[in-house]
Structures are given as structure tokens and as C-alpha cells.
Short mmCIF file of N, CA, C and O in Angstrom, two decimals:
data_model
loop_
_atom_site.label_atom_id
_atom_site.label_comp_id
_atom_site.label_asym_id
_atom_site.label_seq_id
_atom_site.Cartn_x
_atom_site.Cartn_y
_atom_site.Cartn_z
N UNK A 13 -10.03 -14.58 -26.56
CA UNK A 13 -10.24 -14.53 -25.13
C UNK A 13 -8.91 -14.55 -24.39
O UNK A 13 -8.77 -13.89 -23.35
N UNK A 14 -7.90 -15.30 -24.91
CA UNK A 14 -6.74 -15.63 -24.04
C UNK A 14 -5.97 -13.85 -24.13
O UNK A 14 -5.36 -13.42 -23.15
N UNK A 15 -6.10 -13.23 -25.06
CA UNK A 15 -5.45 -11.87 -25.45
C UNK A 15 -6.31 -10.58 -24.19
O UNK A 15 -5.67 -9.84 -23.43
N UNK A 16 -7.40 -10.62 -24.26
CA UNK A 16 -7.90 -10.12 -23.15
C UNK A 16 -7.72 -10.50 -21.75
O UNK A 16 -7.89 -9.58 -20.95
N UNK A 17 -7.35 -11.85 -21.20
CA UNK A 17 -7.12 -12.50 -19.94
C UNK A 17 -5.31 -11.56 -19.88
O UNK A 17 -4.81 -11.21 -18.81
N UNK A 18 -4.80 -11.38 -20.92
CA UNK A 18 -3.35 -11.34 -20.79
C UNK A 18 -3.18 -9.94 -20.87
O UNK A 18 -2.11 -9.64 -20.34
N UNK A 19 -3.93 -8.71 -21.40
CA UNK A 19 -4.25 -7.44 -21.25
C UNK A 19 -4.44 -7.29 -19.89
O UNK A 19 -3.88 -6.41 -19.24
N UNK A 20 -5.31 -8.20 -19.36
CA UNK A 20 -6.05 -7.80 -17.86
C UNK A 20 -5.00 -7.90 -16.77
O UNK A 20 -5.22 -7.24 -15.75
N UNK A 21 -3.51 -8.90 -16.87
CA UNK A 21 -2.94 -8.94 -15.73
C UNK A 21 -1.45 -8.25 -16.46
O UNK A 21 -0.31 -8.34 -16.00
N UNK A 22 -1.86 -7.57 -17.68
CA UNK A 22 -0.77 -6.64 -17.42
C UNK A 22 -1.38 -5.21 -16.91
O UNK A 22 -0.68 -4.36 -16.35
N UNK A 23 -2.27 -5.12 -17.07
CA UNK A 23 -2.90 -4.03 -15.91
C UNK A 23 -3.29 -3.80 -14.29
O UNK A 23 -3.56 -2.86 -13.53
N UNK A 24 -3.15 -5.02 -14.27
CA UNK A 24 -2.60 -5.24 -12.60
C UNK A 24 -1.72 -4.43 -11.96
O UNK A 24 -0.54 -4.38 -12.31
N UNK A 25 -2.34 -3.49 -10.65
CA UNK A 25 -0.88 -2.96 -10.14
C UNK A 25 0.12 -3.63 -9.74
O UNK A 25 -0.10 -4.49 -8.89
N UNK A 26 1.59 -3.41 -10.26
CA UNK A 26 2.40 -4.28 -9.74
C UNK A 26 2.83 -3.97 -8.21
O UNK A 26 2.23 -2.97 -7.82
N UNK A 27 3.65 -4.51 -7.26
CA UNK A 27 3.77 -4.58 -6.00
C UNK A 27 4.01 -3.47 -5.40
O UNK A 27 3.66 -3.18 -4.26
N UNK A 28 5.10 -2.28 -6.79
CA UNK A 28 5.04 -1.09 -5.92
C UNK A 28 3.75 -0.07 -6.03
O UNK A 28 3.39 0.60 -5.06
N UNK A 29 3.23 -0.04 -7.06
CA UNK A 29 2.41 0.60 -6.94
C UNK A 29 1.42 0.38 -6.06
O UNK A 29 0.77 1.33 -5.61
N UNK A 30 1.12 -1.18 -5.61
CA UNK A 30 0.26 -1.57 -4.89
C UNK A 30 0.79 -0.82 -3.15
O UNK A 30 0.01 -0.67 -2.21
N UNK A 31 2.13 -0.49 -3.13
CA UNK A 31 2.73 -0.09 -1.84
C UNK A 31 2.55 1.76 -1.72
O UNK A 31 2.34 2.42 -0.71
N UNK A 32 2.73 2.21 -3.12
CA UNK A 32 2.58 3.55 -3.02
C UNK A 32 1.25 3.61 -2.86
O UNK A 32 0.93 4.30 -1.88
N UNK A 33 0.20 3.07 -3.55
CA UNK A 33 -1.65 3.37 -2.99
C UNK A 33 -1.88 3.11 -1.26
O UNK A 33 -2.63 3.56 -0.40
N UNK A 34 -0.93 2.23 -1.32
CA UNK A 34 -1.50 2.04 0.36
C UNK A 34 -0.84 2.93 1.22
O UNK A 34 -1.23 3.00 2.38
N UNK A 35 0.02 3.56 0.85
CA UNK A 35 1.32 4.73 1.80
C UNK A 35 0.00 6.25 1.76
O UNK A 35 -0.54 6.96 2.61
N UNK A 36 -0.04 6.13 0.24
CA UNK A 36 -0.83 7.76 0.03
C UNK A 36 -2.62 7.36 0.62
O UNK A 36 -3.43 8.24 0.87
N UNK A 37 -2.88 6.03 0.74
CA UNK A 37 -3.97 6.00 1.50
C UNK A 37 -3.97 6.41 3.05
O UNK A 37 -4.67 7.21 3.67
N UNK A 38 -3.16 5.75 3.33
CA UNK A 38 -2.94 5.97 4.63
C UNK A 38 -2.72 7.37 5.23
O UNK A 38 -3.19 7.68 6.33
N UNK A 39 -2.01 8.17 4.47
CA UNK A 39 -1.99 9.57 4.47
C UNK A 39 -2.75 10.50 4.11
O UNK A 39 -2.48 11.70 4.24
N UNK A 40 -4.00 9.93 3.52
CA UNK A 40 -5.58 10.73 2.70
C UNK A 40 -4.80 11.43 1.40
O UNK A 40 -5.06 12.62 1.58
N UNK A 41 -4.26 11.37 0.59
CA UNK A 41 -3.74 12.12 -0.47
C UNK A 41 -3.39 11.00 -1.93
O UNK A 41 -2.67 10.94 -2.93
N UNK A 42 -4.51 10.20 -1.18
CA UNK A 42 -4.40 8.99 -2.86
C UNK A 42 -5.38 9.63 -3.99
O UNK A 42 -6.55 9.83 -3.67
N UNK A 43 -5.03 9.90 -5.07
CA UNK A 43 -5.62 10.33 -6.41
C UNK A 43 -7.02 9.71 -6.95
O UNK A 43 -7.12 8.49 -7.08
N UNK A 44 -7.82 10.33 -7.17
CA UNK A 44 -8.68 9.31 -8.04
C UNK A 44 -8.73 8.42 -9.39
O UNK A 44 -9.56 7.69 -9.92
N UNK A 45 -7.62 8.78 -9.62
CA UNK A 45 -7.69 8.08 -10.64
C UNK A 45 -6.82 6.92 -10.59
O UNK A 45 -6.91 6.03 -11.44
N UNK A 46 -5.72 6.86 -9.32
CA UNK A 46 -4.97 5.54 -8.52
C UNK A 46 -5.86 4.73 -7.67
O UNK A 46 -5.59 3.57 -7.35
N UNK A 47 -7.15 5.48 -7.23
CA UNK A 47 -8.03 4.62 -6.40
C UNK A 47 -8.98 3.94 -7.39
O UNK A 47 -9.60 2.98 -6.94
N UNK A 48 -9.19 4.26 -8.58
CA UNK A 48 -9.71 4.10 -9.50
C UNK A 48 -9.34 2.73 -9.72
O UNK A 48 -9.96 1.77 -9.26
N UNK A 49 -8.28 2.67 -10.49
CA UNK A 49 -7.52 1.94 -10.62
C UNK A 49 -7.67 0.48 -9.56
O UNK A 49 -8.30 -0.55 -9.80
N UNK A 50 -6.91 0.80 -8.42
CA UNK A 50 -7.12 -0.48 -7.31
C UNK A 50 -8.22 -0.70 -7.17
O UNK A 50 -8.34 -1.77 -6.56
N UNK A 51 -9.46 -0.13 -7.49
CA UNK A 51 -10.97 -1.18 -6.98
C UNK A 51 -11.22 -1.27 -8.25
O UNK A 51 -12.45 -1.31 -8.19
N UNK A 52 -10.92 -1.35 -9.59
CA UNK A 52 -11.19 -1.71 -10.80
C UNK A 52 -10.32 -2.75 -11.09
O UNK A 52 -10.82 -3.84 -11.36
N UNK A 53 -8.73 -2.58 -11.07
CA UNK A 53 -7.94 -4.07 -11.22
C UNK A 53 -6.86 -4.38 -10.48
O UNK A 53 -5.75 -4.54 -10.99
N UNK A 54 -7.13 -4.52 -8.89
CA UNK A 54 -6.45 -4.59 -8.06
C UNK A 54 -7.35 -5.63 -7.16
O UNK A 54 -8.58 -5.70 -7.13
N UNK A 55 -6.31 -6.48 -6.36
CA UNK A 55 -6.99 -7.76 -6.01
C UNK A 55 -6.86 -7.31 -4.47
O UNK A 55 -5.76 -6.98 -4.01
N UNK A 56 -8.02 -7.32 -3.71
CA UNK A 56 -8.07 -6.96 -2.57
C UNK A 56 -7.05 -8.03 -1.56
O UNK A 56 -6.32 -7.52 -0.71
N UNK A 57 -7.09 -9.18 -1.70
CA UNK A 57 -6.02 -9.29 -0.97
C UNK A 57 -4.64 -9.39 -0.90
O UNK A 57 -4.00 -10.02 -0.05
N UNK A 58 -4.20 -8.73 -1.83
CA UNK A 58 -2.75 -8.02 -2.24
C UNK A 58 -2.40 -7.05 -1.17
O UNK A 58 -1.42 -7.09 -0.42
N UNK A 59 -3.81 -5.74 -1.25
CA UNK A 59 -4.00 -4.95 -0.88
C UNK A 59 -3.96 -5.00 0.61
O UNK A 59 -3.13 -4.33 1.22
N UNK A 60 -4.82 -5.76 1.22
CA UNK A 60 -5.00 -6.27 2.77
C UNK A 60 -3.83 -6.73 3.24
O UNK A 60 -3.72 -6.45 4.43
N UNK A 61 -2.90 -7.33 2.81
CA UNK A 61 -1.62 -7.57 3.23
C UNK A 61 -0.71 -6.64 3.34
O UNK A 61 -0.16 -6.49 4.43
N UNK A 62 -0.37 -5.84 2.25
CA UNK A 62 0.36 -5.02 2.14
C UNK A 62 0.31 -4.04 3.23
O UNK A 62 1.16 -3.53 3.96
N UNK A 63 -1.02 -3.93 3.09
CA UNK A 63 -1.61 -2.53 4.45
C UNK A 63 -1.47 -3.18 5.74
O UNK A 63 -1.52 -2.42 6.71
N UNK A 64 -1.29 -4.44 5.97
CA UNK A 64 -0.88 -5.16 7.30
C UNK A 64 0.44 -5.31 7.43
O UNK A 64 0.98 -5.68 8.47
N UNK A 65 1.01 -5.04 6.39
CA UNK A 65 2.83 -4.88 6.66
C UNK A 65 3.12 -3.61 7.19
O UNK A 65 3.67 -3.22 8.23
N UNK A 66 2.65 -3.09 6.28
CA UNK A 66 3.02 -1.40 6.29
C UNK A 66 2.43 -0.91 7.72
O UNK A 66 3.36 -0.48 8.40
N UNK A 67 1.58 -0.86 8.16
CA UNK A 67 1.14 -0.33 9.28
C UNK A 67 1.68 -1.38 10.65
O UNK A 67 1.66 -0.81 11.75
N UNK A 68 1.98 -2.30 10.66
CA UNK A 68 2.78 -3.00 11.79
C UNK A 68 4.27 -2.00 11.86
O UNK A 68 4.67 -1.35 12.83
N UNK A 69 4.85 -2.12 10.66
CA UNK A 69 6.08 -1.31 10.49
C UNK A 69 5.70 0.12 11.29
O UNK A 69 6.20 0.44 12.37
N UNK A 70 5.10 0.62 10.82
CA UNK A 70 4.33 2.09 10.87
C UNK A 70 4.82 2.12 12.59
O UNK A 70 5.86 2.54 13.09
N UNK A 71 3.69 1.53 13.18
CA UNK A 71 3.42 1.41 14.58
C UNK A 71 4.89 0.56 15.39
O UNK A 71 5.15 1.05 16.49
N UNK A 72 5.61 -0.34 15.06
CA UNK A 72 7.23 -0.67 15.46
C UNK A 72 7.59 0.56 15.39
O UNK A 72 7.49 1.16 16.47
N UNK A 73 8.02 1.25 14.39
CA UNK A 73 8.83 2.73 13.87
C UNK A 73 8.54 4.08 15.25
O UNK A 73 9.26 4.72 16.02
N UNK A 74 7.05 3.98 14.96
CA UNK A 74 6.76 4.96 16.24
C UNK A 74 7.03 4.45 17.74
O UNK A 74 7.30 5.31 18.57
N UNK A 75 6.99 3.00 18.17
CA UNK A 75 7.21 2.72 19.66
C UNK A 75 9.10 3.00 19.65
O UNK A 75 9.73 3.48 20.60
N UNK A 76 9.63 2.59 18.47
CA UNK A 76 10.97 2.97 18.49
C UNK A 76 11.56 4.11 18.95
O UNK A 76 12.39 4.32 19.83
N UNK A 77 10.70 5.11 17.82
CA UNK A 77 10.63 6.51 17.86
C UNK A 77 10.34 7.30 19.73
O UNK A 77 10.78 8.36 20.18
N UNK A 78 9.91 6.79 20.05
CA UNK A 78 9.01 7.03 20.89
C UNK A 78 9.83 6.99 22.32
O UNK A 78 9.97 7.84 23.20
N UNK A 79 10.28 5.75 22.19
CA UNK A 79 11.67 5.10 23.73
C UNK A 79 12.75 6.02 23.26
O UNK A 79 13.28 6.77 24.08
N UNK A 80 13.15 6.02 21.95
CA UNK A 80 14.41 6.87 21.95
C UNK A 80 14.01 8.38 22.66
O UNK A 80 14.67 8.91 23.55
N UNK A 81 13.11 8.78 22.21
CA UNK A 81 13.02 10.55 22.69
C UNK A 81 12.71 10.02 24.31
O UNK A 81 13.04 10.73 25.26
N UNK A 82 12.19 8.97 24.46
CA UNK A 82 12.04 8.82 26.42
C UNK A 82 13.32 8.84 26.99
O UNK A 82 13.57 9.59 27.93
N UNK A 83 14.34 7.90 26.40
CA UNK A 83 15.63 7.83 26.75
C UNK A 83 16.09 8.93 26.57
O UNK A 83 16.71 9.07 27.62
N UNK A 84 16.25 9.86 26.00
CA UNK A 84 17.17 11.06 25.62
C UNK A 84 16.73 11.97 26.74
O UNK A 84 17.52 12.55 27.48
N UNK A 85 15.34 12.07 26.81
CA UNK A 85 14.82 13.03 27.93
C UNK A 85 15.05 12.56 29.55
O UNK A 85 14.80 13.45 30.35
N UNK A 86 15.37 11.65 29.94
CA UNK A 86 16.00 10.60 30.94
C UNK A 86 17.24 11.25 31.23
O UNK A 86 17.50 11.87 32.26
N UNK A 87 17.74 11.11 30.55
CA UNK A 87 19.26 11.61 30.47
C UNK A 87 19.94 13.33 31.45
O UNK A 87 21.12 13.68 31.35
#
């Protein structure tokens, strides 16, 4: 039993992969067989966090994005 418990969390996505599923989710171009994967041995709240980093960033990046081209057009 302990050999199967220790199989199971080396199949765990590790952090980047857990970051690349949530990038190519976010973009509709995640694989089935990577989505596969995260709802078979991926711990949803890994997942829920990650996607709450990434998309705060996301949305900072664009208001950034966003004042700079206001400022430039100001000018």
C-alpha cells in the first residue's frame, strides 16, 4: 500500500505544470490528455489558487497596459 500512496504523488502535477494547464486553460487550447490528467491527479485547490494568481496578474498587466497606451496618446 505505502508503494502505491508513493506512485500516486509522484504523479501529481508539479507546480509548473500545474501553471502551464491553467495559462492554456485560460486561453481554450489545453489538451485532453493534460485536462485529463488535472481532474484525475490534480488537487483542486492547487489549481484554484494558481488561477487566482495568474489572472489578478493577468488583469494588473492589462490596467498597466492600458494607462501606458492612454498616456502615450495624451501626449
Amino acid at each position: 500500500m505505502t508503494e502505491h500512496s508513493d506512485s500516486d504523488k509522484q504523479d501529481k502535477p508539479s507546480l509548473l505544470q500545474t501553471i502551464q494547464s491553467i495559462l492554456a486553460a485560460l486561453f481554450g487550447v489545453q489538451s485532453g490528455k493534460n485536462r485529463e490528467r488535472d481532474f484525475t491527479k490534480g488537487d483542486a485547490g492547487n489549481y484554484l489558487g494558481v488561477y487566482v494568481v495568474l489572472v489578478i496578474a493577468l488583469v494588473i498587466g492589462m490596467i498597466i497596459t492600458v494607462n501606458m497606451v492612454l498616456d502615450a496618446a495624451a501626449k
